[in-house]
Amino acid sequence: MTSPPSHPSLVRRLRTRDAVFIGVGSMVGAGLFTAFAPAAAAAGSWLLVALALAAVIAYCNASSSAQLAAQYPTSGGTYVYGRERLGPWWGFVAGWGFVVGKTASCAAMALAVAVHVVPPVWQRPFAAATVIAIVAVNYRGITRTALLTRWLVSIVLALLAVVLTVAAVVRWDAPPVDGGLPLPGAGGVGGVLQAAALLFFAFAGYARVATLGEEVLDPSRTIPRAVALSFAVVAPLYAVTAVLLLRALGPGATASTEAPVRQLAVVAQGPDGWLPWAASAAAVVAALGALLALVAGVGRTTLAMAREGDLPRALSAVHPRYHVPHRAEVTLGIVVVVLVLVTDLRGVIGFSSFGVLTYYAVANAAALTQDATHRRYPRALAVAGLVGCLALAVAVPTGSLAAGAVVLVVGLLGRLVVVRGRS
C-alpha cells in the first residue's frame, strides 16, 4: 500500500550572496528615499543623532535575529522564534506585528515608485499596478526573486554612488538651501526618538532573509553572515546620505519634500540636468527591489502562521511547481492594492515602524532565553535591543501609534476567539 503524497514544500536554493542582496535590497529601498523627510521634520538638525540611535538599535536586533535564525532555520522568522522560546502568544504578537507592519511597507514602496514616475493624479493606480507585477514575479519562484533583486540592487547602488558623489563635490562648500535654520518645534528628546523610530523603517530589512529560512542553503552559517554583511553595506550608505542632505538642503528643505535624494540632485545640478533623473531612477529601482523582497518575506511569515492555525490554514498552501506560498502572496497583493488606493506615503511609514518594532522586541526577548550553546553575541545587545524597540515603538507619531495599537489588539482578540473555539 503506497503512502499518501506529501504536501509540496519550500526548497533550499539561496546562497549567501543571494541572501545579502535580498537584505540590502530590502533596506535600501525601504527607507533611503522615503524616511529621511519625516525624520527631519521630527528631529530637525538632530537628524544624525536620530540616525545613529536607529542604527544602534537595528544592530542589536540584527545580532538577536542572526543568533535565533542559526538555531531555528525555518520560514517565519521571529514568529517561529517567539513560539519556540516564549510561547504561542508571543509568537503570534511577533508574526502579527510583522505581517501588518510589512504589509504597510509594501504599500509605502509601491507609492514611492509612483511618486518618482507619474504625476499625482496617476500615482495610486500606478502603485497598484506595480504591486500586481511584483506579486506575479514572486509567484514564479524564489530563484527568480533573488536574481531580479540582485540586478536591481546592483543598479541602484551604482546610481546612488554617482548621485552622492556629484552632490558632495558640487554642494559641500555651499550653504544649505534652507539657510541652516532649525525647524520650529523640531528636535529635543521626543523629536529625536520619533525620528529614530521613523528611520528604523529604513533598517528593518536586514533580517528579511531570516523569514526565508527554509530556502537558504546551510542556514546556520548563511543567515548570520548575510544579516551582518547586509547591515555593513547599508549603514555607511545611510550615514553619507544623511550628512549630504543636511549639508546641501538643511533639515527644513529635507523635511518639506517627499523625495529628498532627488531634491539633493536638483540642488546640485538643476531640475533639467541628468542627475535628478539618475536619482529618480535609483529611487524607483530601489523601491522595486524592496517591494520584491517584502512580498517574499511577508508571504513566508504568513505561511508559517497559517501552518500553526494563527491565520487561515488555506494560506499555508505551497505551489506544487513553483514552490512558493502562492495563496499567501496573492492575498497579500490584494491587501496592498487596497492600501495604496486609500493611504499616503508618510502615514504608512509610521504604522510600519510600530509593527516592525513590536516584531523585533519579541526577537530580542527570545534571544535572551537562548543558552550558551546557541549564543553568538553578548546578552547586553539583546537587552539594549529590547529596551530600544519598546522606546521607539511608543515614540512613533500619535496617529500611527493609535492605529498600530488597535490593529495589534484586534489580532490578539481574533486569536483568543480562535483558541477558545478549538478548546
JSON list of C-alpha atoms in Angstrom, two decimals, residues 72-300:
[
{"chain": "A", "resi": 72, "resn": "TYR", "atom": "CA", "xyz": [15.78, 27.80, 14.01]},
{"chain": "A", "resi": 73, "resn": "PRO", "atom": "CA", "xyz": [16.44, 27.82, 10.23]},
{"chain": "A", "resi": 74, "resn": "THR", "atom": "CA", "xyz": [12.83, 27.71, 9.09]},
{"chain": "A", "resi": 75, "resn": "SER", "atom": "CA", "xyz": [10.37, 30.07, 7.46]},
{"chain": "A", "resi": 76, "resn": "GLY", "atom": "CA", "xyz": [8.63, 32.57, 9.69]},
{"chain": "A", "resi": 77, "resn": "GLY", "atom": "CA", "xyz": [11.46, 34.45, 11.39]},
{"chain": "A", "resi": 78, "resn": "THR", "atom": "CA", "xyz": [10.59, 35.82, 14.84]},
{"chain": "A", "resi": 79, "resn": "TYR", "atom": "CA", "xyz": [7.12, 34.29, 14.67]},
{"chain": "A", "resi": 80, "resn": "VAL", "atom": "CA", "xyz": [8.85, 30.92, 14.99]},
{"chain": "A", "resi": 81, "resn": "TYR", "atom": "CA", "xyz": [11.45, 32.14, 17.50]},
{"chain": "A", "resi": 82, "resn": "GLY", "atom": "CA", "xyz": [8.76, 33.63, 19.73]},
{"chain": "A", "resi": 83, "resn": "ARG", "atom": "CA", "xyz": [6.74, 30.42, 19.69]},
{"chain": "A", "resi": 84, "resn": "GLU", "atom": "CA", "xyz": [9.75, 28.26, 20.44]},
{"chain": "A", "resi": 85, "resn": "ARG", "atom": "CA", "xyz": [11.35, 30.42, 23.12]},
{"chain": "A", "resi": 86, "resn": "LEU", "atom": "CA", "xyz": [8.46, 32.35, 24.73]},
{"chain": "A", "resi": 87, "resn": "GLY", "atom": "CA", "xyz": [5.23, 30.55, 23.83]},
{"chain": "A", "resi": 88, "resn": "PRO", "atom": "CA", "xyz": [2.49, 30.68, 21.17]},
{"chain": "A", "resi": 89, "resn": "TRP", "atom": "CA", "xyz": [1.04, 34.03, 22.19]},
{"chain": "A", "resi": 90, "resn": "TRP", "atom": "CA", "xyz": [4.36, 35.86, 21.95]},
{"chain": "A", "resi": 91, "resn": "GLY", "atom": "CA", "xyz": [5.00, 34.19, 18.62]},
{"chain": "A", "resi": 92, "resn": "PHE", "atom": "CA", "xyz": [1.65, 35.46, 17.41]},
{"chain": "A", "resi": 93, "resn": "VAL", "atom": "CA", "xyz": [2.45, 39.02, 18.58]},
{"chain": "A", "resi": 94, "resn": "ALA", "atom": "CA", "xyz": [5.67, 38.93, 16.57]},
{"chain": "A", "resi": 95, "resn": "GLY", "atom": "CA", "xyz": [4.11, 37.38, 13.49]},
{"chain": "A", "resi": 96, "resn": "TRP", "atom": "CA", "xyz": [1.09, 39.67, 13.51]},
{"chain": "A", "resi": 97, "resn": "GLY", "atom": "CA", "xyz": [3.29, 42.74, 14.03]},
{"chain": "A", "resi": 98, "resn": "PHE", "atom": "CA", "xyz": [5.48, 41.69, 11.12]},
{"chain": "A", "resi": 99, "resn": "VAL", "atom": "CA", "xyz": [2.62, 40.91, 8.75]},
{"chain": "A", "resi": 100, "resn": "VAL", "atom": "CA", "xyz": [0.71, 44.14, 9.35]},
{"chain": "A", "resi": 101, "resn": "GLY", "atom": "CA", "xyz": [3.85, 46.29, 9.54]},
{"chain": "A", "resi": 102, "resn": "LYS", "atom": "CA", "xyz": [5.44, 44.90, 6.41]},
{"chain": "A", "resi": 103, "resn": "THR", "atom": "CA", "xyz": [2.16, 44.95, 4.52]},
{"chain": "A", "resi": 104, "resn": "ALA", "atom": "CA", "xyz": [2.21, 48.70, 5.18]},
{"chain": "A", "resi": 105, "resn": "SER", "atom": "CA", "xyz": [5.84, 48.74, 3.99]},
{"chain": "A", "resi": 106, "resn": "CYS", "atom": "CA", "xyz": [4.76, 47.13, 0.73]},
{"chain": "A", "resi": 107, "resn": "ALA", "atom": "CA", "xyz": [2.28, 49.94, 0.22]},
{"chain": "A", "resi": 108, "resn": "ALA", "atom": "CA", "xyz": [4.97, 52.52, 1.03]},
{"chain": "A", "resi": 109, "resn": "MET", "atom": "CA", "xyz": [7.34, 51.04, -1.55]},
{"chain": "A", "resi": 110, "resn": "ALA", "atom": "CA", "xyz": [4.69, 50.92, -4.27]},
{"chain": "A", "resi": 111, "resn": "LEU", "atom": "CA", "xyz": [3.76, 54.54, -3.57]},
{"chain": "A", "resi": 112, "resn": "ALA", "atom": "CA", "xyz": [7.45, 55.52, -3.59]},
{"chain": "A", "resi": 113, "resn": "VAL", "atom": "CA", "xyz": [7.76, 54.10, -7.10]},
{"chain": "A", "resi": 114, "resn": "ALA", "atom": "CA", "xyz": [4.72, 56.05, -8.26]},
{"chain": "A", "resi": 115, "resn": "VAL", "atom": "CA", "xyz": [5.91, 59.33, -6.69]},
{"chain": "A", "resi": 116, "resn": "HIS", "atom": "CA", "xyz": [9.04, 59.24, -8.85]},
{"chain": "A", "resi": 117, "resn": "VAL", "atom": "CA", "xyz": [7.38, 58.11, -12.09]},
{"chain": "A", "resi": 118, "resn": "VAL", "atom": "CA", "xyz": [3.95, 59.65, -12.68]},
{"chain": "A", "resi": 119, "resn": "PRO", "atom": "CA", "xyz": [2.01, 62.83, -11.82]},
{"chain": "A", "resi": 120, "resn": "PRO", "atom": "CA", "xyz": [-0.01, 62.83, -8.56]},
{"chain": "A", "resi": 121, "resn": "VAL", "atom": "CA", "xyz": [-3.33, 62.03, -10.27]},
{"chain": "A", "resi": 122, "resn": "TRP", "atom": "CA", "xyz": [-1.92, 58.71, -11.58]},
{"chain": "A", "resi": 123, "resn": "GLN", "atom": "CA", "xyz": [0.16, 57.69, -8.57]},
{"chain": "A", "resi": 124, "resn": "ARG", "atom": "CA", "xyz": [-2.34, 55.42, -6.82]},
{"chain": "A", "resi": 125, "resn": "PRO", "atom": "CA", "xyz": [-3.37, 53.35, -9.87]},
{"chain": "A", "resi": 126, "resn": "PHE", "atom": "CA", "xyz": [0.28, 53.12, -10.95]},
{"chain": "A", "resi": 127, "resn": "ALA", "atom": "CA", "xyz": [1.25, 51.90, -7.48]},
{"chain": "A", "resi": 128, "resn": "ALA", "atom": "CA", "xyz": [-1.49, 49.26, -7.62]},
{"chain": "A", "resi": 129, "resn": "ALA", "atom": "CA", "xyz": [-0.25, 48.03, -11.00]},
{"chain": "A", "resi": 130, "resn": "THR", "atom": "CA", "xyz": [3.29, 47.85, -9.58]},
{"chain": "A", "resi": 131, "resn": "VAL", "atom": "CA", "xyz": [2.12, 45.61, -6.74]},
{"chain": "A", "resi": 132, "resn": "ILE", "atom": "CA", "xyz": [0.39, 43.25, -9.16]},
{"chain": "A", "resi": 133, "resn": "ALA", "atom": "CA", "xyz": [3.54, 42.96, -11.29]},
{"chain": "A", "resi": 134, "resn": "ILE", "atom": "CA", "xyz": [5.81, 42.25, -8.29]},
{"chain": "A", "resi": 135, "resn": "VAL", "atom": "CA", "xyz": [3.46, 39.60, -6.90]},
{"chain": "A", "resi": 136, "resn": "ALA", "atom": "CA", "xyz": [3.47, 37.94, -10.32]},
{"chain": "A", "resi": 137, "resn": "VAL", "atom": "CA", "xyz": [7.30, 37.77, -10.27]},
{"chain": "A", "resi": 138, "resn": "ASN", "atom": "CA", "xyz": [7.34, 36.28, -6.76]},
{"chain": "A", "resi": 139, "resn": "TYR", "atom": "CA", "xyz": [4.69, 33.76, -7.77]},
{"chain": "A", "resi": 140, "resn": "ARG", "atom": "CA", "xyz": [7.11, 32.16, -10.24]},
{"chain": "A", "resi": 141, "resn": "GLY", "atom": "CA", "xyz": [9.68, 31.14, -7.61]},
{"chain": "A", "resi": 142, "resn": "ILE", "atom": "CA", "xyz": [12.32, 32.33, -5.15]},
{"chain": "A", "resi": 143, "resn": "THR", "atom": "CA", "xyz": [15.23, 31.97, -7.59]},
{"chain": "A", "resi": 144, "resn": "ARG", "atom": "CA", "xyz": [13.61, 34.50, -9.93]},
{"chain": "A", "resi": 145, "resn": "THR", "atom": "CA", "xyz": [13.07, 36.78, -6.93]},
{"chain": "A", "resi": 146, "resn": "ALA", "atom": "CA", "xyz": [16.74, 36.51, -5.94]},
{"chain": "A", "resi": 147, "resn": "LEU", "atom": "CA", "xyz": [18.00, 37.03, -9.49]},
{"chain": "A", "resi": 148, "resn": "LEU", "atom": "CA", "xyz": [15.90, 40.12, -10.13]},
{"chain": "A", "resi": 149, "resn": "THR", "atom": "CA", "xyz": [16.78, 41.52, -6.69]},
{"chain": "A", "resi": 150, "resn": "ARG", "atom": "CA", "xyz": [20.49, 41.11, -7.46]},
{"chain": "A", "resi": 151, "resn": "TRP", "atom": "CA", "xyz": [20.16, 43.13, -10.67]},
{"chain": "A", "resi": 152, "resn": "LEU", "atom": "CA", "xyz": [18.02, 45.81, -9.04]},
{"chain": "A", "resi": 153, "resn": "VAL", "atom": "CA", "xyz": [20.39, 46.28, -6.08]},
{"chain": "A", "resi": 154, "resn": "SER", "atom": "CA", "xyz": [23.45, 46.49, -8.34]},
{"chain": "A", "resi": 155, "resn": "ILE", "atom": "CA", "xyz": [21.79, 49.19, -10.44]},
{"chain": "A", "resi": 156, "resn": "VAL", "atom": "CA", "xyz": [20.60, 51.27, -7.51]},
{"chain": "A", "resi": 157, "resn": "LEU", "atom": "CA", "xyz": [23.95, 51.21, -5.71]},
{"chain": "A", "resi": 158, "resn": "ALA", "atom": "CA", "xyz": [25.72, 52.35, -8.88]},
{"chain": "A", "resi": 159, "resn": "LEU", "atom": "CA", "xyz": [23.24, 55.19, -9.45]},
{"chain": "A", "resi": 160, "resn": "LEU", "atom": "CA", "xyz": [23.38, 56.26, -5.80]},
{"chain": "A", "resi": 161, "resn": "ALA", "atom": "CA", "xyz": [27.16, 56.35, -5.84]},
{"chain": "A", "resi": 162, "resn": "VAL", "atom": "CA", "xyz": [27.05, 58.74, -8.81]},
{"chain": "A", "resi": 163, "resn": "VAL", "atom": "CA", "xyz": [24.36, 61.00, -7.30]},
{"chain": "A", "resi": 164, "resn": "LEU", "atom": "CA", "xyz": [26.01, 61.26, -3.88]},
{"chain": "A", "resi": 165, "resn": "THR", "atom": "CA", "xyz": [29.48, 61.81, -5.32]},
{"chain": "A", "resi": 166, "resn": "VAL", "atom": "CA", "xyz": [28.39, 64.61, -7.64]},
{"chain": "A", "resi": 167, "resn": "ALA", "atom": "CA", "xyz": [26.30, 66.25, -4.91]},
{"chain": "A", "resi": 168, "resn": "ALA", "atom": "CA", "xyz": [29.23, 66.12, -2.49]},
{"chain": "A", "resi": 169, "resn": "VAL", "atom": "CA", "xyz": [31.63, 67.70, -5.00]},
{"chain": "A", "resi": 170, "resn": "VAL", "atom": "CA", "xyz": [29.22, 70.45, -6.08]},
{"chain": "A", "resi": 171, "resn": "ARG", "atom": "CA", "xyz": [27.50, 71.36, -2.81]},
{"chain": "A", "resi": 172, "resn": "TRP", "atom": "CA", "xyz": [29.94, 70.59, 0.00]},
{"chain": "A", "resi": 173, "resn": "ASP", "atom": "CA", "xyz": [31.15, 74.19, 0.48]},
{"chain": "A", "resi": 174, "resn": "ALA", "atom": "CA", "xyz": [27.85, 75.87, -0.40]},
{"chain": "A", "resi": 175, "resn": "PRO", "atom": "CA", "xyz": [25.36, 76.94, 2.30]},
{"chain": "A", "resi": 176, "resn": "PRO", "atom": "CA", "xyz": [22.28, 74.73, 2.76]},
{"chain": "A", "resi": 177, "resn": "VAL", "atom": "CA", "xyz": [19.15, 75.65, 0.83]},
{"chain": "A", "resi": 178, "resn": "ASP", "atom": "CA", "xyz": [17.16, 76.46, 3.98]},
{"chain": "A", "resi": 179, "resn": "GLY", "atom": "CA", "xyz": [19.96, 78.57, 5.43]},
{"chain": "A", "resi": 180, "resn": "GLY", "atom": "CA", "xyz": [20.61, 76.04, 8.18]},
{"chain": "A", "resi": 181, "resn": "LEU", "atom": "CA", "xyz": [17.81, 77.42, 10.35]},
{"chain": "A", "resi": 182, "resn": "PRO", "atom": "CA", "xyz": [16.33, 74.90, 12.83]},
{"chain": "A", "resi": 183, "resn": "LEU", "atom": "CA", "xyz": [12.77, 73.75, 12.29]},
{"chain": "A", "resi": 184, "resn": "PRO", "atom": "CA", "xyz": [10.25, 75.29, 14.74]},
{"chain": "A", "resi": 185, "resn": "GLY", "atom": "CA", "xyz": [9.32, 72.71, 17.36]},
{"chain": "A", "resi": 186, "resn": "ALA", "atom": "CA", "xyz": [11.68, 70.07, 15.99]},
{"chain": "A", "resi": 187, "resn": "GLY", "atom": "CA", "xyz": [14.44, 68.38, 17.90]},
{"chain": "A", "resi": 188, "resn": "GLY", "atom": "CA", "xyz": [14.69, 67.61, 21.59]},
{"chain": "A", "resi": 189, "resn": "VAL", "atom": "CA", "xyz": [14.48, 64.14, 23.08]},
{"chain": "A", "resi": 190, "resn": "GLY", "atom": "CA", "xyz": [10.96, 63.49, 21.82]},
{"chain": "A", "resi": 191, "resn": "GLY", "atom": "CA", "xyz": [11.78, 64.60, 18.28]},
{"chain": "A", "resi": 192, "resn": "VAL", "atom": "CA", "xyz": [14.95, 62.51, 18.18]},
{"chain": "A", "resi": 193, "resn": "LEU", "atom": "CA", "xyz": [13.11, 59.41, 19.40]},
{"chain": "A", "resi": 194, "resn": "GLN", "atom": "CA", "xyz": [10.32, 59.88, 16.88]},
{"chain": "A", "resi": 195, "resn": "ALA", "atom": "CA", "xyz": [12.82, 60.41, 14.07]},
{"chain": "A", "resi": 196, "resn": "ALA", "atom": "CA", "xyz": [14.75, 57.30, 15.15]},
{"chain": "A", "resi": 197, "resn": "ALA", "atom": "CA", "xyz": [11.51, 55.31, 15.07]},
{"chain": "A", "resi": 198, "resn": "LEU", "atom": "CA", "xyz": [10.81, 56.53, 11.53]},
{"chain": "A", "resi": 199, "resn": "LEU", "atom": "CA", "xyz": [14.39, 55.86, 10.41]},
{"chain": "A", "resi": 200, "resn": "PHE", "atom": "CA", "xyz": [14.16, 52.37, 11.89]},
{"chain": "A", "resi": 201, "resn": "PHE", "atom": "CA", "xyz": [11.79, 51.74, 8.99]},
{"chain": "A", "resi": 202, "resn": "ALA", "atom": "CA", "xyz": [14.85, 52.15, 6.77]},
{"chain": "A", "resi": 203, "resn": "PHE", "atom": "CA", "xyz": [16.88, 49.50, 8.59]},
{"chain": "A", "resi": 204, "resn": "ALA", "atom": "CA", "xyz": [14.22, 46.87, 9.10]},
{"chain": "A", "resi": 205, "resn": "GLY", "atom": "CA", "xyz": [15.07, 44.77, 6.04]},
{"chain": "A", "resi": 206, "resn": "TYR", "atom": "CA", "xyz": [18.37, 43.33, 7.31]},
{"chain": "A", "resi": 207, "resn": "ALA", "atom": "CA", "xyz": [16.80, 40.20, 8.75]},
{"chain": "A", "resi": 208, "resn": "ARG", "atom": "CA", "xyz": [14.46, 39.60, 5.81]},
{"chain": "A", "resi": 209, "resn": "VAL", "atom": "CA", "xyz": [16.50, 36.55, 4.90]},
{"chain": "A", "resi": 210, "resn": "ALA", "atom": "CA", "xyz": [15.59, 35.00, 8.27]},
{"chain": "A", "resi": 211, "resn": "THR", "atom": "CA", "xyz": [12.00, 34.74, 7.06]},
{"chain": "A", "resi": 212, "resn": "LEU", "atom": "CA", "xyz": [13.32, 32.72, 4.12]},
{"chain": "A", "resi": 213, "resn": "GLY", "atom": "CA", "xyz": [14.99, 30.16, 6.40]},
{"chain": "A", "resi": 214, "resn": "GLU", "atom": "CA", "xyz": [13.64, 27.12, 4.56]},
{"chain": "A", "resi": 215, "resn": "GLU", "atom": "CA", "xyz": [15.04, 28.31, 1.23]},
{"chain": "A", "resi": 216, "resn": "VAL", "atom": "CA", "xyz": [18.63, 29.12, 2.29]},
{"chain": "A", "resi": 217, "resn": "LEU", "atom": "CA", "xyz": [21.50, 26.68, 1.81]},
{"chain": "A", "resi": 218, "resn": "ASP", "atom": "CA", "xyz": [23.46, 25.91, 5.02]},
{"chain": "A", "resi": 219, "resn": "PRO", "atom": "CA", "xyz": [21.21, 28.26, 7.03]},
{"chain": "A", "resi": 220, "resn": "SER", "atom": "CA", "xyz": [23.10, 28.12, 10.34]},
{"chain": "A", "resi": 221, "resn": "ARG", "atom": "CA", "xyz": [26.11, 29.66, 8.56]},
{"chain": "A", "resi": 222, "resn": "THR", "atom": "CA", "xyz": [24.49, 31.61, 5.73]},
{"chain": "A", "resi": 223, "resn": "ILE", "atom": "CA", "xyz": [21.82, 33.55, 7.64]},
{"chain": "A", "resi": 224, "resn": "PRO", "atom": "CA", "xyz": [24.08, 35.17, 10.30]},
{"chain": "A", "resi": 225, "resn": "ARG", "atom": "CA", "xyz": [26.67, 36.09, 7.67]},
{"chain": "A", "resi": 226, "resn": "ALA", "atom": "CA", "xyz": [24.06, 37.57, 5.33]},
{"chain": "A", "resi": 227, "resn": "VAL", "atom": "CA", "xyz": [22.48, 39.66, 8.10]},
{"chain": "A", "resi": 228, "resn": "ALA", "atom": "CA", "xyz": [25.85, 41.08, 9.17]},
{"chain": "A", "resi": 229, "resn": "LEU", "atom": "CA", "xyz": [27.01, 41.80, 5.61]},
{"chain": "A", "resi": 230, "resn": "SER", "atom": "CA", "xyz": [23.72, 43.48, 4.66]},
{"chain": "A", "resi": 231, "resn": "PHE", "atom": "CA", "xyz": [23.94, 45.78, 7.66]},
{"chain": "A", "resi": 232, "resn": "ALA", "atom": "CA", "xyz": [27.61, 46.59, 6.95]},
{"chain": "A", "resi": 233, "resn": "VAL", "atom": "CA", "xyz": [26.74, 47.72, 3.41]},
{"chain": "A", "resi": 234, "resn": "VAL", "atom": "CA", "xyz": [23.72, 49.84, 4.24]},
{"chain": "A", "resi": 235, "resn": "ALA", "atom": "CA", "xyz": [24.63, 51.64, 7.49]},
{"chain": "A", "resi": 236, "resn": "PRO", "atom": "CA", "xyz": [27.51, 53.68, 5.96]},
{"chain": "A", "resi": 237, "resn": "LEU", "atom": "CA", "xyz": [25.36, 54.48, 2.92]},
{"chain": "A", "resi": 238, "resn": "TYR", "atom": "CA", "xyz": [22.63, 55.95, 5.14]},
{"chain": "A", "resi": 239, "resn": "ALA", "atom": "CA", "xyz": [25.17, 57.97, 7.11]},
{"chain": "A", "resi": 240, "resn": "VAL", "atom": "CA", "xyz": [26.67, 59.52, 3.95]},
{"chain": "A", "resi": 241, "resn": "THR", "atom": "CA", "xyz": [23.21, 60.33, 2.59]},
{"chain": "A", "resi": 242, "resn": "ALA", "atom": "CA", "xyz": [22.10, 61.98, 5.84]},
{"chain": "A", "resi": 243, "resn": "VAL", "atom": "CA", "xyz": [25.25, 64.12, 6.03]},
{"chain": "A", "resi": 244, "resn": "LEU", "atom": "CA", "xyz": [24.80, 65.31, 2.44]},
{"chain": "A", "resi": 245, "resn": "LEU", "atom": "CA", "xyz": [21.11, 66.09, 2.94]},
{"chain": "A", "resi": 246, "resn": "LEU", "atom": "CA", "xyz": [21.85, 68.26, 5.96]},
{"chain": "A", "resi": 247, "resn": "ARG", "atom": "CA", "xyz": [24.85, 69.86, 4.26]},
{"chain": "A", "resi": 248, "resn": "ALA", "atom": "CA", "xyz": [23.13, 70.71, 0.97]},
{"chain": "A", "resi": 249, "resn": "LEU", "atom": "CA", "xyz": [19.43, 71.04, 1.85]},
{"chain": "A", "resi": 250, "resn": "GLY", "atom": "CA", "xyz": [19.31, 71.56, 5.60]},
{"chain": "A", "resi": 251, "resn": "PRO", "atom": "CA", "xyz": [16.65, 69.99, 7.86]},
{"chain": "A", "resi": 252, "resn": "GLY", "atom": "CA", "xyz": [13.87, 72.32, 6.68]},
{"chain": "A", "resi": 253, "resn": "ALA", "atom": "CA", "xyz": [14.25, 71.62, 2.97]},
{"chain": "A", "resi": 254, "resn": "THR", "atom": "CA", "xyz": [14.75, 67.91, 3.66]},
{"chain": "A", "resi": 255, "resn": "ALA", "atom": "CA", "xyz": [11.51, 67.76, 5.63]},
{"chain": "A", "resi": 256, "resn": "SER", "atom": "CA", "xyz": [9.48, 69.64, 3.03]},
{"chain": "A", "resi": 257, "resn": "THR", "atom": "CA", "xyz": [9.91, 67.17, 0.14]},
{"chain": "A", "resi": 258, "resn": "GLU", "atom": "CA", "xyz": [8.68, 63.62, -0.42]},
{"chain": "A", "resi": 259, "resn": "ALA", "atom": "CA", "xyz": [11.82, 62.85, -2.44]},
{"chain": "A", "resi": 260, "resn": "PRO", "atom": "CA", "xyz": [14.83, 64.28, -0.56]},
{"chain": "A", "resi": 261, "resn": "VAL", "atom": "CA", "xyz": [17.50, 62.44, -2.58]},
{"chain": "A", "resi": 262, "resn": "ARG", "atom": "CA", "xyz": [16.03, 63.70, -5.84]},
{"chain": "A", "resi": 263, "resn": "GLN", "atom": "CA", "xyz": [15.86, 67.20, -4.35]},
{"chain": "A", "resi": 264, "resn": "LEU", "atom": "CA", "xyz": [19.52, 66.87, -3.43]},
{"chain": "A", "resi": 265, "resn": "ALA", "atom": "CA", "xyz": [20.28, 66.14, -7.09]},
{"chain": "A", "resi": 266, "resn": "VAL", "atom": "CA", "xyz": [18.15, 69.11, -8.22]},
{"chain": "A", "resi": 267, "resn": "VAL", "atom": "CA", "xyz": [20.05, 71.45, -5.91]},
{"chain": "A", "resi": 268, "resn": "ALA", "atom": "CA", "xyz": [23.37, 70.09, -7.17]},
{"chain": "A", "resi": 269, "resn": "GLN", "atom": "CA", "xyz": [22.64, 70.32, -10.90]},
{"chain": "A", "resi": 270, "resn": "GLY", "atom": "CA", "xyz": [19.31, 72.00, -11.53]},
{"chain": "A", "resi": 271, "resn": "PRO", "atom": "CA", "xyz": [15.90, 70.48, -12.38]},
{"chain": "A", "resi": 272, "resn": "ASP", "atom": "CA", "xyz": [16.75, 69.85, -16.04]},
{"chain": "A", "resi": 273, "resn": "GLY", "atom": "CA", "xyz": [20.06, 68.04, -15.53]},
{"chain": "A", "resi": 274, "resn": "TRP", "atom": "CA", "xyz": [20.75, 64.32, -15.78]},
{"chain": "A", "resi": 275, "resn": "LEU", "atom": "CA", "xyz": [21.46, 63.97, -12.05]},
{"chain": "A", "resi": 276, "resn": "PRO", "atom": "CA", "xyz": [17.81, 64.34, -10.90]},
{"chain": "A", "resi": 277, "resn": "TRP", "atom": "CA", "xyz": [16.87, 61.74, -13.48]},
{"chain": "A", "resi": 278, "resn": "ALA", "atom": "CA", "xyz": [19.52, 59.39, -12.08]},
{"chain": "A", "resi": 279, "resn": "ALA", "atom": "CA", "xyz": [18.22, 59.98, -8.54]},
{"chain": "A", "resi": 280, "resn": "SER", "atom": "CA", "xyz": [14.64, 59.23, -9.58]},
{"chain": "A", "resi": 281, "resn": "ALA", "atom": "CA", "xyz": [15.77, 56.10, -11.43]},
{"chain": "A", "resi": 282, "resn": "ALA", "atom": "CA", "xyz": [17.67, 54.94, -8.33]},
{"chain": "A", "resi": 283, "resn": "ALA", "atom": "CA", "xyz": [14.61, 55.53, -6.16]},
{"chain": "A", "resi": 284, "resn": "VAL", "atom": "CA", "xyz": [12.35, 53.56, -8.48]},
{"chain": "A", "resi": 285, "resn": "VAL", "atom": "CA", "xyz": [14.75, 50.65, -8.80]},
{"chain": "A", "resi": 286, "resn": "ALA", "atom": "CA", "xyz": [15.40, 50.60, -5.03]},
{"chain": "A", "resi": 287, "resn": "ALA", "atom": "CA", "xyz": [11.71, 50.63, -4.18]},
{"chain": "A", "resi": 288, "resn": "LEU", "atom": "CA", "xyz": [11.04, 47.83, -6.65]},
{"chain": "A", "resi": 289, "resn": "GLY", "atom": "CA", "xyz": [13.81, 45.73, -5.12]},
{"chain": "A", "resi": 290, "resn": "ALA", "atom": "CA", "xyz": [12.48, 46.34, -1.62]},
{"chain": "A", "resi": 291, "resn": "LEU", "atom": "CA", "xyz": [8.92, 45.52, -2.67]},
{"chain": "A", "resi": 292, "resn": "LEU", "atom": "CA", "xyz": [10.12, 42.30, -4.28]},
{"chain": "A", "resi": 293, "resn": "ALA", "atom": "CA", "xyz": [11.86, 41.18, -1.09]},
{"chain": "A", "resi": 294, "resn": "LEU", "atom": "CA", "xyz": [8.98, 42.36, 1.13]},
{"chain": "A", "resi": 295, "resn": "VAL", "atom": "CA", "xyz": [6.40, 40.29, -0.72]},
{"chain": "A", "resi": 296, "resn": "ALA", "atom": "CA", "xyz": [8.63, 37.23, -0.37]},
{"chain": "A", "resi": 297, "resn": "GLY", "atom": "CA", "xyz": [9.22, 37.82, 3.35]},
{"chain": "A", "resi": 298, "resn": "VAL", "atom": "CA", "xyz": [5.62, 38.56, 4.31]},
{"chain": "A", "resi": 299, "resn": "GLY", "atom": "CA", "xyz": [4.45, 35.58, 2.27]},
{"chain": "A", "resi": 300, "resn": "ARG", "atom": "CA", "xyz": [6.76, 33.22, 4.20]}
]
